Each structure stands twice: as structure tokens, then as C-alpha cells.
Short mmCIF file of C-alpha atoms in Angstrom, two decimals:
data_model
loop_
_atom_site.label_atom_id
_atom_site.label_comp_id
_atom_site.label_asym_id
_atom_site.label_seq_id
_atom_site.Cartn_x
_atom_site.Cartn_y
_atom_site.Cartn_z
CA MET X 1 -23.55 -3.58 0.80
CA LEU X 2 -22.17 -1.57 3.39
CA LEU X 3 -18.14 -0.47 3.67
CA THR X 4 -16.73 1.57 5.54
CA ASN X 5 -12.64 1.62 6.46
CA ILE X 6 -13.15 2.09 10.34
CA GLU X 7 -13.87 -0.67 12.67
CA GLY X 8 -17.43 -1.20 12.52
CA ILE X 9 -20.23 0.43 11.06
CA PRO X 10 -21.24 3.09 13.72
CA GLY X 11 -24.31 3.40 14.79
CA ARG X 12 -25.17 -0.37 13.46
CA LYS X 13 -24.28 -4.30 15.54
CA ILE X 14 -22.06 -6.12 14.43
CA ILE X 15 -23.76 -9.71 14.78
CA GLU X 16 -21.12 -11.72 12.46
CA HIS X 17 -17.68 -11.98 10.99
CA PHE X 18 -16.50 -13.79 8.20
CA GLY X 19 -13.02 -12.49 7.96
CA LEU X 20 -11.04 -11.51 5.30
CA VAL X 21 -12.43 -10.99 2.03
CA SER X 22 -10.70 -9.17 -1.04
CA GLY X 23 -10.57 -8.13 -4.92
CA SER X 24 -7.91 -7.84 -7.13
CA THR X 25 -7.79 -6.68 -10.85
CA VAL X 26 -4.56 -5.87 -12.98
CA ARG X 27 -5.09 -3.50 -15.74
CA ALA X 28 -2.39 -2.77 -18.47
CA LYS X 29 -2.66 0.61 -20.10
CA ASN X 30 -3.82 1.88 -23.64
CA ALA X 31 -0.64 2.11 -25.77
CA PHE X 32 -2.40 4.98 -27.53
CA LYS X 33 -3.99 7.24 -24.63
CA ASP X 34 -0.12 6.41 -23.43
CA ILE X 35 0.95 9.18 -26.81
CA GLY X 36 -1.31 11.37 -25.30
CA ALA X 37 0.01 11.27 -22.12
CA SER X 38 3.56 11.03 -23.26
CA PHE X 39 2.19 14.72 -25.08
CA LYS X 40 0.89 15.43 -21.04
CA ASN X 41 4.25 14.96 -19.65
CA ILE X 42 5.79 17.90 -21.42
CA VAL X 43 3.68 20.51 -20.62
CA GLY X 44 2.54 18.58 -17.54
CA GLY X 45 -1.23 18.25 -15.71
CA GLU X 46 -3.69 16.01 -14.86
CA LEU X 47 -3.80 12.67 -16.91
CA LYS X 48 -7.35 12.30 -17.75
CA SER X 49 -7.75 9.20 -18.80
CA TYR X 50 -5.48 7.22 -16.96
CA THR X 51 -7.31 8.91 -13.30
CA ALA X 52 -10.53 7.10 -15.15
CA LEU X 53 -9.05 4.24 -16.09
CA MET X 54 -7.59 3.38 -12.35
CA ASP X 55 -11.12 4.90 -11.14
CA GLU X 56 -12.83 2.01 -13.15
CA SER X 57 -10.55 -0.59 -12.43
CA ARG X 58 -10.50 0.27 -8.83
CA SER X 59 -14.73 0.03 -9.02
CA GLN X 60 -14.10 -3.44 -10.43
CA ALA X 61 -11.79 -4.59 -7.40
CA VAL X 62 -14.27 -3.45 -5.19
CA GLU X 63 -17.00 -5.11 -6.76
CA ARG X 64 -14.67 -8.75 -6.70
CA MET X 65 -14.69 -7.93 -3.26
CA GLU X 66 -18.53 -7.15 -2.68
CA GLN X 67 -19.27 -10.32 -4.68
CA GLN X 68 -16.88 -12.52 -2.46
CA ALA X 69 -18.65 -11.32 0.49
CA GLN X 70 -22.20 -11.13 -0.67
CA GLN X 71 -21.83 -15.22 -1.22
CA LEU X 72 -20.57 -15.99 2.21
CA GLY X 73 -23.76 -14.36 3.51
CA ALA X 74 -22.20 -11.05 4.85
CA ASN X 75 -24.05 -7.06 4.49
CA ALA X 76 -21.04 -5.33 4.99
CA ILE X 77 -17.30 -4.73 4.68
CA ILE X 78 -15.52 -3.13 7.56
CA ASN X 79 -11.45 -1.90 8.05
CA VAL X 80 -11.09 -1.71 3.84
CA ARG X 81 -7.96 -1.28 2.71
CA PHE X 82 -6.44 -0.16 -1.19
CA SER X 83 -3.59 -1.01 -2.29
CA THR X 84 -2.30 -0.18 -5.66
CA SER X 85 1.87 -2.08 -6.94
CA ASN X 86 3.33 -1.42 -10.38
CA ILE X 87 3.58 -5.11 -11.05
CA ALA X 88 5.66 -4.50 -14.59
CA GLN X 89 6.06 -1.63 -17.11
CA GLY X 90 2.89 -0.22 -17.93
CA ALA X 91 0.81 -2.62 -15.46
CA ALA X 92 -0.66 -1.70 -12.85
CA GLU X 93 -2.26 -4.46 -9.40
CA LEU X 94 -5.38 -2.93 -7.60
CA TYR X 95 -5.92 -4.67 -4.47
CA VAL X 96 -8.85 -4.41 -1.90
CA TYR X 97 -9.51 -5.77 1.00
CA GLY X 98 -11.32 -6.33 3.86
CA THR X 99 -13.57 -7.35 6.76
CA ALA X 100 -17.03 -9.36 6.02
CA VAL X 101 -19.58 -8.55 8.03
CA ARG X 102 -23.55 -9.14 8.91
CA ILE X 103 -25.11 -6.20 10.92
CA GLU X 104 -28.63 -5.67 11.97
CA MET I 1 22.65 19.59 -32.80
CA GLY I 2 19.22 19.21 -34.25
CA ASP I 3 18.54 16.88 -30.61
CA LEU I 4 20.06 19.86 -28.91
CA ILE I 5 17.50 22.51 -30.28
CA TYR I 6 14.64 19.85 -29.63
CA LEU I 7 15.55 19.23 -26.36
CA ILE I 8 15.24 23.23 -25.44
CA ILE I 9 11.92 23.75 -27.27
CA LEU I 10 10.68 20.97 -25.50
CA ILE I 11 12.38 22.13 -21.78
CA GLY I 12 11.02 25.21 -22.88
CA VAL I 13 7.48 24.29 -23.08
CA GLY I 14 7.21 22.37 -20.60
CA TYR I 15 8.95 25.16 -18.83
CA PHE I 16 6.08 27.94 -19.86
CA ILE I 17 3.05 25.95 -20.35
CA GLY I 18 3.86 23.95 -17.32
CA THR I 19 4.08 26.78 -14.90
CA LEU I 20 0.81 27.89 -16.18
CA VAL I 21 -0.86 24.83 -15.58
CA GLU I 22 0.57 24.26 -12.27
CA LYS I 23 -1.26 28.05 -11.26
CA LYS I 24 -3.98 27.28 -12.74
CA HIS I 25 -4.20 23.95 -11.23
CA TYR I 26 -3.71 25.99 -7.79
CA LYS I 27 -5.98 28.40 -8.48
CA SER I 28 -8.72 25.81 -9.04
CA ILE I 29 -7.47 23.56 -5.54
CA GLU I 30 -7.33 26.80 -3.19
CA GLU I 31 -11.05 27.79 -4.96
CA ARG I 32 -12.65 24.29 -4.24
CA GLU I 33 -11.26 24.13 -1.11
CA ALA I 34 -12.84 27.16 0.66
CA LYS I 35 -15.96 26.17 -0.34
CA LEU I 36 -15.46 22.55 1.11
CA LEU I 37 -14.22 24.29 4.40
CA TYR I 38 -17.14 22.86 6.35
CA LEU I 39 -16.83 18.96 5.99
CA PRO I 40 -13.58 18.59 7.87
CA ALA I 41 -11.73 15.37 7.23
CA VAL I 42 -9.83 13.12 10.12
CA SER I 43 -7.59 10.38 10.35
CA SER I 44 -9.01 9.26 13.11
CA GLU I 45 -11.32 6.70 13.80
CA ASN I 46 -12.69 7.69 16.76
CA LEU I 47 -16.30 9.01 16.67
CA LEU I 48 -17.41 11.35 19.17
CA GLU I 49 -20.87 11.43 18.60
CA GLU I 50 -21.86 7.95 18.17
CA LYS I 51 -25.54 7.83 19.28
CA MET I 52 -26.43 10.46 16.56
CA VAL I 53 -25.22 8.44 13.30
CA ASN I 54 -27.11 8.30 10.76
CA GLU I 55 -25.62 6.32 7.97
CA ALA I 56 -21.82 5.48 7.13
CA HIS I 57 -20.13 4.27 3.77
CA LEU I 58 -16.69 4.52 1.87
CA VAL I 59 -15.61 7.11 -0.34
CA TYR I 60 -12.51 7.45 -2.24
CA GLY I 61 -11.57 9.80 -4.80
CA ASN I 62 -8.18 9.36 -7.13
CA ALA I 63 -6.24 11.84 -9.50
CA VAL I 64 -3.00 10.70 -12.04
CA ILE I 65 -0.98 13.82 -12.68
CA SER I 66 2.11 14.53 -14.54
CA THR I 67 5.25 17.03 -14.40
CA ASP I 68 6.19 18.72 -17.27
CA TYR I 69 9.55 17.97 -18.58
CA PHE I 70 10.86 21.15 -17.37
CA LYS I 71 11.46 19.66 -14.04
CA PHE I 72 11.69 16.23 -14.83
CA ILE I 73 14.70 16.98 -16.61
CA LEU I 74 15.84 19.78 -13.14
CA ALA I 75 14.74 16.40 -10.78
CA GLY I 76 17.58 14.31 -13.23
CA LEU I 77 20.09 16.68 -12.55
CA ARG I 78 19.19 17.25 -8.88
CA ASN I 79 19.47 13.40 -9.02
CA LEU I 80 23.34 13.96 -9.34
CA LEU I 81 24.07 15.86 -6.05
CA GLY I 82 21.35 14.80 -4.11
CA GLY I 83 19.22 16.57 -2.11
CA GLU I 84 15.08 18.21 -1.24
CA VAL I 85 13.45 17.96 -5.06
CA CYS I 86 11.48 20.64 -4.79
CA ALA I 87 10.33 20.28 -8.35
CA PHE I 88 8.55 17.25 -7.14
CA GLU I 89 7.40 18.53 -3.95
CA THR I 90 4.19 20.47 -6.00
CA LEU I 91 3.07 17.63 -7.78
CA LEU I 92 2.86 15.43 -5.39
CA ASP I 93 1.20 17.95 -3.16
CA ARG I 94 -1.01 18.76 -6.21
CA ALA I 95 -2.36 14.88 -6.63
CA ARG I 96 -2.76 15.25 -3.32
CA ARG I 97 -4.57 17.66 -2.52
CA GLU I 98 -6.86 16.89 -5.78
CA ALA I 99 -7.37 13.68 -4.45
CA ILE I 100 -8.82 14.56 -1.08
CA LEU I 101 -10.77 17.05 -2.72
CA ARG I 102 -12.30 14.50 -5.27
CA LEU I 103 -13.22 12.54 -2.37
CA LYS I 104 -15.07 15.67 -0.47
CA GLU I 105 -16.74 15.70 -3.64
CA LYS I 106 -18.20 12.69 -3.88
CA ALA I 107 -19.04 12.74 -0.32
CA GLN I 108 -21.24 15.90 -0.39
CA GLY I 109 -23.80 16.82 2.76
CA ALA I 110 -22.12 14.55 4.79
CA ASP I 111 -20.53 16.41 8.63
CA ILE I 112 -16.96 14.36 8.55
CA ILE I 113 -14.90 12.36 6.83
CA LEU I 114 -13.59 9.56 9.45
CA ASN I 115 -9.61 7.61 8.63
CA LEU I 116 -8.67 9.60 5.88
CA ARG I 117 -5.76 7.89 4.48
CA VAL I 118 -3.91 9.32 1.58
CA GLU I 119 -1.82 6.49 -0.54
CA THR I 120 0.75 7.27 -3.94
CA CYS I 121 1.80 4.88 -5.74
CA GLN I 122 3.49 6.00 -9.27
CA ILE I 123 2.51 5.20 -12.92
CA SER I 124 5.30 5.82 -15.16
CA GLN I 125 8.70 6.43 -15.39
CA VAL I 126 8.66 9.79 -16.66
CA GLY I 127 6.96 11.67 -13.01
CA SER I 128 3.34 10.67 -13.31
CA ILE I 129 1.83 9.40 -9.85
CA GLU I 130 -1.45 8.76 -9.28
CA VAL I 131 -2.78 9.32 -5.67
CA LEU I 132 -5.77 8.12 -3.62
CA ALA I 133 -7.53 9.06 -1.08
CA TYR I 134 -10.35 6.98 0.91
CA GLY I 135 -12.26 7.14 4.10
CA THR I 136 -15.57 6.86 5.51
CA ALA I 137 -17.96 9.91 4.66
CA VAL I 138 -20.56 9.85 8.14
CA TYR I 139 -23.82 11.18 8.20
CA TYR I 140 -25.30 12.38 11.43
CA LYS I 141 -28.98 12.66 12.28
CA LYS I 142 -30.55 16.32 11.72
#
């Protein structure tokens, strides 16, 4: 599965459009990791466990989007966009969407 | 009284260690930025040399960074009077540059990053934010 966030795939020709595909996941943070994070809130710096958590969740959302595209018979997704929203205290939704296409 | 001492200790620790951590982070950012200067990232979609493209795919990088307690209190005080919150500006600057660096590190060997987008999200109420940078890594035909 080829993904880009531009309109089309450079050097390849799009032969069929399948419309919008999307994937999302809602994740809550781990209370134990949160204890470590609250220490970091005093001294500042990167919250590595959260970076990893967000990265992993985002990969899952992308995977779900790819599955959806595969079912449609697409082999690429163009114009991919990410969006993140805080839906509740301590939980975030990671949403990714794009246009499924078939390329040569 | 005990609470006040506790608060002062927190602010003091936040100030000293926080400044140290920030300086170290900026140093590391600048070093890595210098190394990755060969890889330009643009926010435009247009590719000038369309025919030469060998491969293109999506890359992304993220960073969750927290501010220190001293700056958090400083920003809180700033909220009373309004105006520019310098304390949080460096936080966002660090997170963005870090996210873009991680994106570039994932796209090593690419010739250009097209359509770079940067997105910010608040993670918690106490001054930590996540920045996501994503774009299309393009490899030219050699």
C-alpha cells in the first residue's frame, strides 16, 4: 500500500478512484505512566512514553485505513490527513483519512 | 506554610532542571538540524522534476513535550494580565522542530519532503503538547 499526502503519486498514473477511506482509534493514557509524566511536568522535557503511545496508536489508525482501502481493491491512498482531538480528560482520538485509488 | 515551601521547592527545581533540559534539547536539535540540512522540506505540493521521481511515500514524526513547573506558573501569572506567553513559545518551538527532525530521520535518503504539515494537540492540562509532522518523502531517480 502506497501512501502520500499530495494529490497523486509522482511518477505513477491513477487509473481508478474509490473515494474516502478512514481509520480511527481512541486511546486513553496509562495511569502508571501518568505518574512518571507528572514528574516530567515539574522538570520539563520529553514524555517518551506518550510519544511512543501516540506513535503506536497512529500506526494502528493507519493500518485500519489501509485495511479499508484493501477491501475496496485499492493499492494506494493519496491525500492522507491526520487529525487528533482530545475527546475527554486523558483520552485522545487519532483519526486518519485519505482517498483510496488504484495505480498502475 | 508547609505548602508554600513545597511550592517554592517545586518552582526552584523546575527552574534549574527545566532550564538545563531545555538548553540540552536545543543543542541536540541544532546539531541534528545541521546534519539534515541536505534534505529540504517544503509545504508546497508542486514537484518541479516530475519525471525523475523513483518513489514517494508518507512519513511522519511526533514528539510529546512537557514544560517545567516554573514556566507553567509563569504562564499562569501571564494569564492574569494577558499578552505574549513567552514561556510556552519555546515549548512549542522545541516540539515542532523535534517532530520535523524525526520525520526527516525517518526519510533518510530522500531528496525532498513535499507538503509538510504540522499539527499540534494538547495532551494534558498541565502544559504538555504533542506535535505531529507529516509529509511525502520523494526519492529521485539516481
